[in-house]
mmCIF file with all atom_site columns, C-alpha atoms in Angstrom:
data_model
loop_
_atom_site.group_PDB
_atom_site.id
_atom_site.type_symbol
_atom_site.label_atom_id
_atom_site.label_alt_id
_atom_site.label_comp_id
_atom_site.label_asym_id
_atom_site.label_entity_id
_atom_site.label_seq_id
_atom_site.pdbx_PDB_ins_code
_atom_site.Cartn_x
_atom_site.Cartn_y
_atom_site.Cartn_z
_atom_site.occupancy
_atom_site.B_iso_or_equiv
_atom_site.pdbx_formal_charge
_atom_site.auth_seq_id
_atom_site.auth_comp_id
_atom_site.auth_asym_id
_atom_site.auth_atom_id
_atom_site.pdbx_PDB_model_num
ATOM 1  C CA . UNK A 1 1  ? 58.062 52.093 149.046 1.00 72.00 ? 411 UNK A CA 1
ATOM 2  C CA . UNK A 1 2  ? 55.846 52.897 146.060 1.00 92.00 ? 412 UNK A CA 1
ATOM 3  C CA . UNK A 1 3  ? 56.465 49.452 144.545 1.00 93.00 ? 413 UNK A CA 1
ATOM 4  C CA . UNK A 1 4  ? 55.214 47.862 147.768 1.00 93.00 ? 414 UNK A CA 1
ATOM 5  C CA . UNK A 1 5  ? 52.089 50.047 147.733 1.00 94.00 ? 415 UNK A CA 1
ATOM 6  C CA . UNK A 1 6  ? 51.439 49.222 144.090 1.00 94.00 ? 416 UNK A CA 1
ATOM 7  C CA . UNK A 1 7  ? 51.815 45.480 144.709 1.00 95.00 ? 417 UNK A CA 1
ATOM 8  C CA . UNK A 1 8  ? 49.540 45.564 147.753 1.00 95.00 ? 418 UNK A CA 1
ATOM 9  C CA . UNK A 1 9  ? 46.941 47.614 145.851 1.00 94.00 ? 419 UNK A CA 1
ATOM 10 C CA . UNK A 1 10 ? 46.984 45.107 142.977 1.00 96.00 ? 420 UNK A CA 1
ATOM 11 C CA . UNK A 1 11 ? 46.641 42.221 145.421 1.00 95.00 ? 421 UNK A CA 1
ATOM 12 C CA . UNK A 1 12 ? 43.721 43.973 147.113 1.00 96.00 ? 422 UNK A CA 1
ATOM 13 C CA . UNK A 1 13 ? 41.961 44.575 143.778 1.00 96.00 ? 423 UNK A CA 1
ATOM 14 C CA . UNK A 1 14 ? 42.396 40.937 142.714 1.00 95.00 ? 424 UNK A CA 1
ATOM 15 C CA . UNK A 1 15 ? 41.169 39.656 146.098 1.00 93.00 ? 425 UNK A CA 1
ATOM 16 C CA . UNK A 1 16 ? 38.098 41.888 146.154 1.00 94.00 ? 426 UNK A CA 1
ATOM 17 C CA . UNK A 1 17 ? 37.356 41.009 142.532 1.00 93.00 ? 427 UNK A CA 1
ATOM 18 C CA . UNK A 1 18 ? 37.449 37.281 143.252 1.00 91.00 ? 428 UNK A CA 1
ATOM 19 C CA . UNK A 1 19 ? 35.337 37.768 146.392 1.00 90.00 ? 429 UNK A CA 1
ATOM 20 C CA . UNK A 1 20 ? 32.709 39.617 144.359 1.00 91.00 ? 430 UNK A CA 1
ATOM 21 C CA . UNK A 1 21 ? 32.691 36.859 141.729 1.00 89.00 ? 431 UNK A CA 1
ATOM 22 C CA . UNK A 1 22 ? 32.238 34.229 144.449 1.00 88.00 ? 432 UNK A CA 1
ATOM 23 C CA . UNK A 1 23 ? 29.397 36.243 146.001 1.00 88.00 ? 433 UNK A CA 1
ATOM 24 C CA . UNK A 1 24 ? 27.566 36.929 142.739 1.00 90.00 ? 434 UNK A CA 1
ATOM 25 C CA . UNK A 1 25 ? 28.122 33.560 141.068 1.00 89.00 ? 435 UNK A CA 1
ATOM 26 C CA . UNK A 1 26 ? 29.089 30.850 143.575 1.00 90.00 ? 436 UNK A CA 1
ATOM 27 C CA . UNK A 1 27 ? 29.094 28.086 140.946 1.00 90.00 ? 437 UNK A CA 1
ATOM 28 C CA . UNK A 1 28 ? 31.495 27.979 138.014 1.00 89.00 ? 438 UNK A CA 1
ATOM 29 C CA . UNK A 1 29 ? 31.884 25.643 135.077 1.00 90.00 ? 439 UNK A CA 1
ATOM 30 C CA . UNK A 1 30 ? 33.456 22.266 135.755 1.00 90.00 ? 440 UNK A CA 1
ATOM 31 C CA . UNK A 1 31 ? 37.080 22.279 134.613 1.00 87.00 ? 441 UNK A CA 1
ATOM 32 C CA . UNK A 1 32 ? 37.019 18.684 133.452 1.00 87.00 ? 442 UNK A CA 1
ATOM 33 C CA . UNK A 1 33 ? 33.970 18.772 131.165 1.00 88.00 ? 443 UNK A CA 1
ATOM 34 C CA . UNK A 1 34 ? 34.014 22.559 130.611 1.00 85.00 ? 444 UNK A CA 1
ATOM 35 C CA . UNK A 1 35 ? 30.365 22.903 131.678 1.00 84.00 ? 445 UNK A CA 1
ATOM 36 C CA . UNK A 1 36 ? 28.853 20.275 129.374 1.00 85.00 ? 446 UNK A CA 1
ATOM 37 C CA . UNK A 1 37 ? 28.290 17.593 132.018 1.00 86.00 ? 447 UNK A CA 1
ATOM 38 C CA . UNK A 1 38 ? 29.922 14.981 129.832 1.00 86.00 ? 448 UNK A CA 1
ATOM 39 C CA . UNK A 1 39 ? 33.198 14.521 128.004 1.00 82.00 ? 449 UNK A CA 1
ATOM 40 C CA . UNK A 1 40 ? 33.318 15.475 124.330 1.00 81.00 ? 450 UNK A CA 1
ATOM 41 C CA . UNK A 1 41 ? 34.710 12.828 122.005 1.00 83.00 ? 451 UNK A CA 1
ATOM 42 C CA . UNK A 1 42 ? 35.119 12.677 118.278 1.00 85.00 ? 452 UNK A CA 1
ATOM 43 C CA . UNK A 1 43 ? 34.070 9.857  116.033 1.00 86.00 ? 453 UNK A CA 1
ATOM 44 C CA . UNK A 1 44 ? 36.248 8.401  113.287 1.00 89.00 ? 454 UNK A CA 1
ATOM 45 C CA . UNK A 1 45 ? 35.204 11.134 110.865 1.00 89.00 ? 455 UNK A CA 1
ATOM 46 C CA . UNK A 1 46 ? 36.238 13.876 113.306 1.00 87.00 ? 456 UNK A CA 1
ATOM 47 C CA . UNK A 1 47 ? 32.739 15.010 114.258 1.00 88.00 ? 457 UNK A CA 1
ATOM 48 C CA . UNK A 1 48 ? 32.124 15.766 117.935 1.00 83.00 ? 458 UNK A CA 1
ATOM 49 C CA . UNK A 1 49 ? 29.879 13.411 119.858 1.00 85.00 ? 459 UNK A CA 1
ATOM 50 C CA . UNK A 1 50 ? 28.776 12.949 123.430 1.00 84.00 ? 460 UNK A CA 1
ATOM 51 C CA . UNK A 1 51 ? 31.156 11.020 125.645 1.00 82.00 ? 461 UNK A CA 1
ATOM 52 C CA . UNK A 1 52 ? 30.968 9.634  129.171 1.00 86.00 ? 462 UNK A CA 1
ATOM 53 C CA . UNK A 1 53 ? 29.107 11.210 132.074 1.00 87.00 ? 463 UNK A CA 1
ATOM 54 C CA . UNK A 1 54 ? 31.407 13.549 134.069 1.00 88.00 ? 464 UNK A CA 1
ATOM 55 C CA . UNK A 1 55 ? 32.156 12.084 137.491 1.00 88.00 ? 465 UNK A CA 1
ATOM 56 C CA . UNK A 1 56 ? 33.674 15.272 138.898 1.00 87.00 ? 466 UNK A CA 1
ATOM 57 C CA . UNK A 1 57 ? 30.505 17.386 138.624 1.00 88.00 ? 467 UNK A CA 1
ATOM 58 C CA . UNK A 1 58 ? 28.055 14.443 138.490 1.00 86.00 ? 468 UNK A CA 1
ATOM 59 C CA . UNK A 1 59 ? 26.852 15.506 135.065 1.00 85.00 ? 469 UNK A CA 1
ATOM 60 C CA . UNK A 1 60 ? 25.646 18.949 136.171 1.00 87.00 ? 470 UNK A CA 1
ATOM 61 C CA . UNK A 1 61 ? 28.435 20.916 134.516 1.00 88.00 ? 471 UNK A CA 1
ATOM 62 C CA . UNK A 1 62 ? 28.774 23.248 137.526 1.00 90.00 ? 472 UNK A CA 1
ATOM 63 C CA . UNK A 1 63 ? 31.029 23.094 140.593 1.00 90.00 ? 473 UNK A CA 1
ATOM 64 C CA . UNK A 1 64 ? 31.302 25.364 143.606 1.00 90.00 ? 474 UNK A CA 1
ATOM 65 C CA . UNK A 1 65 ? 34.135 27.863 143.422 1.00 90.00 ? 475 UNK A CA 1
ATOM 66 C CA . UNK A 1 66 ? 37.096 27.422 145.783 1.00 90.00 ? 476 UNK A CA 1
ATOM 67 C CA . UNK A 1 67 ? 36.591 30.804 147.440 1.00 91.00 ? 477 UNK A CA 1
ATOM 68 C CA . UNK A 1 68 ? 32.900 30.136 148.028 1.00 92.00 ? 478 UNK A CA 1
ATOM 69 C CA . UNK A 1 69 ? 33.710 26.686 149.453 1.00 93.00 ? 479 UNK A CA 1
ATOM 70 C CA . UNK A 1 70 ? 36.200 28.222 151.906 1.00 93.00 ? 480 UNK A CA 1
ATOM 71 C CA . UNK A 1 71 ? 33.653 30.889 152.875 1.00 91.00 ? 481 UNK A CA 1
ATOM 72 C CA . UNK A 1 72 ? 31.012 28.207 153.530 1.00 92.00 ? 482 UNK A CA 1
ATOM 73 C CA . UNK A 1 73 ? 33.453 26.259 155.721 1.00 94.00 ? 483 UNK A CA 1
ATOM 74 C CA . UNK A 1 74 ? 34.306 29.392 157.702 1.00 92.00 ? 484 UNK A CA 1
ATOM 75 C CA . UNK A 1 75 ? 30.611 30.264 158.100 1.00 90.00 ? 485 UNK A CA 1
ATOM 76 C CA . UNK A 1 76 ? 29.703 26.799 159.412 1.00 90.00 ? 486 UNK A CA 1
ATOM 77 C CA . UNK A 1 77 ? 32.642 26.871 161.819 1.00 89.00 ? 487 UNK A CA 1
ATOM 78 C CA . UNK A 1 78 ? 31.712 30.356 163.044 1.00 88.00 ? 488 UNK A CA 1
ATOM 79 C CA . UNK A 1 79 ? 28.064 29.453 163.567 1.00 86.00 ? 489 UNK A CA 1
ATOM 80 C CA . UNK A 1 80 ? 28.961 26.244 165.391 1.00 84.00 ? 490 UNK A CA 1
ATOM 81 C CA . UNK A 1 81 ? 31.383 28.081 167.671 1.00 82.00 ? 491 UNK A CA 1
ATOM 82 C CA . UNK A 1 82 ? 29.022 30.914 168.575 1.00 76.00 ? 492 UNK A CA 1
ATOM 83 C CA . UNK A 1 83 ? 25.949 28.782 169.138 1.00 68.00 ? 493 UNK A CA 1
ATOM 84 C CA . UNK A 1 84 ? 24.467 29.850 172.457 1.00 68.00 ? 494 UNK A CA 1
ATOM 85 C CA . UNK A 1 85 ? 21.845 27.770 174.263 1.00 66.00 ? 495 UNK A CA 1
ATOM 86 C CA . UNK A 1 86 ? 18.417 29.265 174.755 1.00 65.00 ? 496 UNK A CA 1
ATOM 87 C CA . UNK A 1 87 ? 17.985 31.108 178.061 1.00 69.00 ? 497 UNK A CA 1
ATOM 88 C CA . UNK A 1 88 ? 15.252 30.121 180.461 1.00 68.00 ? 498 UNK A CA 1
ATOM 89 C CA . UNK A 1 89 ? 12.537 32.542 181.392 1.00 68.00 ? 499 UNK A CA 1
ATOM 90 C CA . UNK A 1 90 ? 13.255 34.130 184.830 1.00 70.00 ? 500 UNK A CA 1
ATOM 91 C CA . UNK A 1 91 ? 9.838  33.148 186.226 1.00 68.00 ? 501 UNK A CA 1
ATOM 92 C CA . UNK A 1 92 ? 10.320 29.454 185.307 1.00 66.00 ? 502 UNK A CA 1
ATOM 93 C CA . UNK A 1 93 ? 13.408 28.720 187.341 1.00 60.00 ? 503 UNK A CA 1
ATOM 94 C CA . UNK A 1 94 ? 13.584 25.342 188.930 1.00 53.00 ? 504 UNK A CA 1
#
């Protein structure tokens, strides 16, 4: 039983840690260009030089985190489902 409690506690800590990272910094570095906005290439002498524009992040170097993206989808779905129409004033019936 203690192994189960330890595993669930570790899972809870990891989940809350990732949720706090998504809340404090919703954008992370692009995994393809590593935050540069373009690919790094090397010339024939081995020196680094600027490569092509990154298509994944559109040259910004930042992408939205997966957890933040899922939260945004849930929030839009929740707000669309609980949208109530405006009530009429009781004196203006008709």
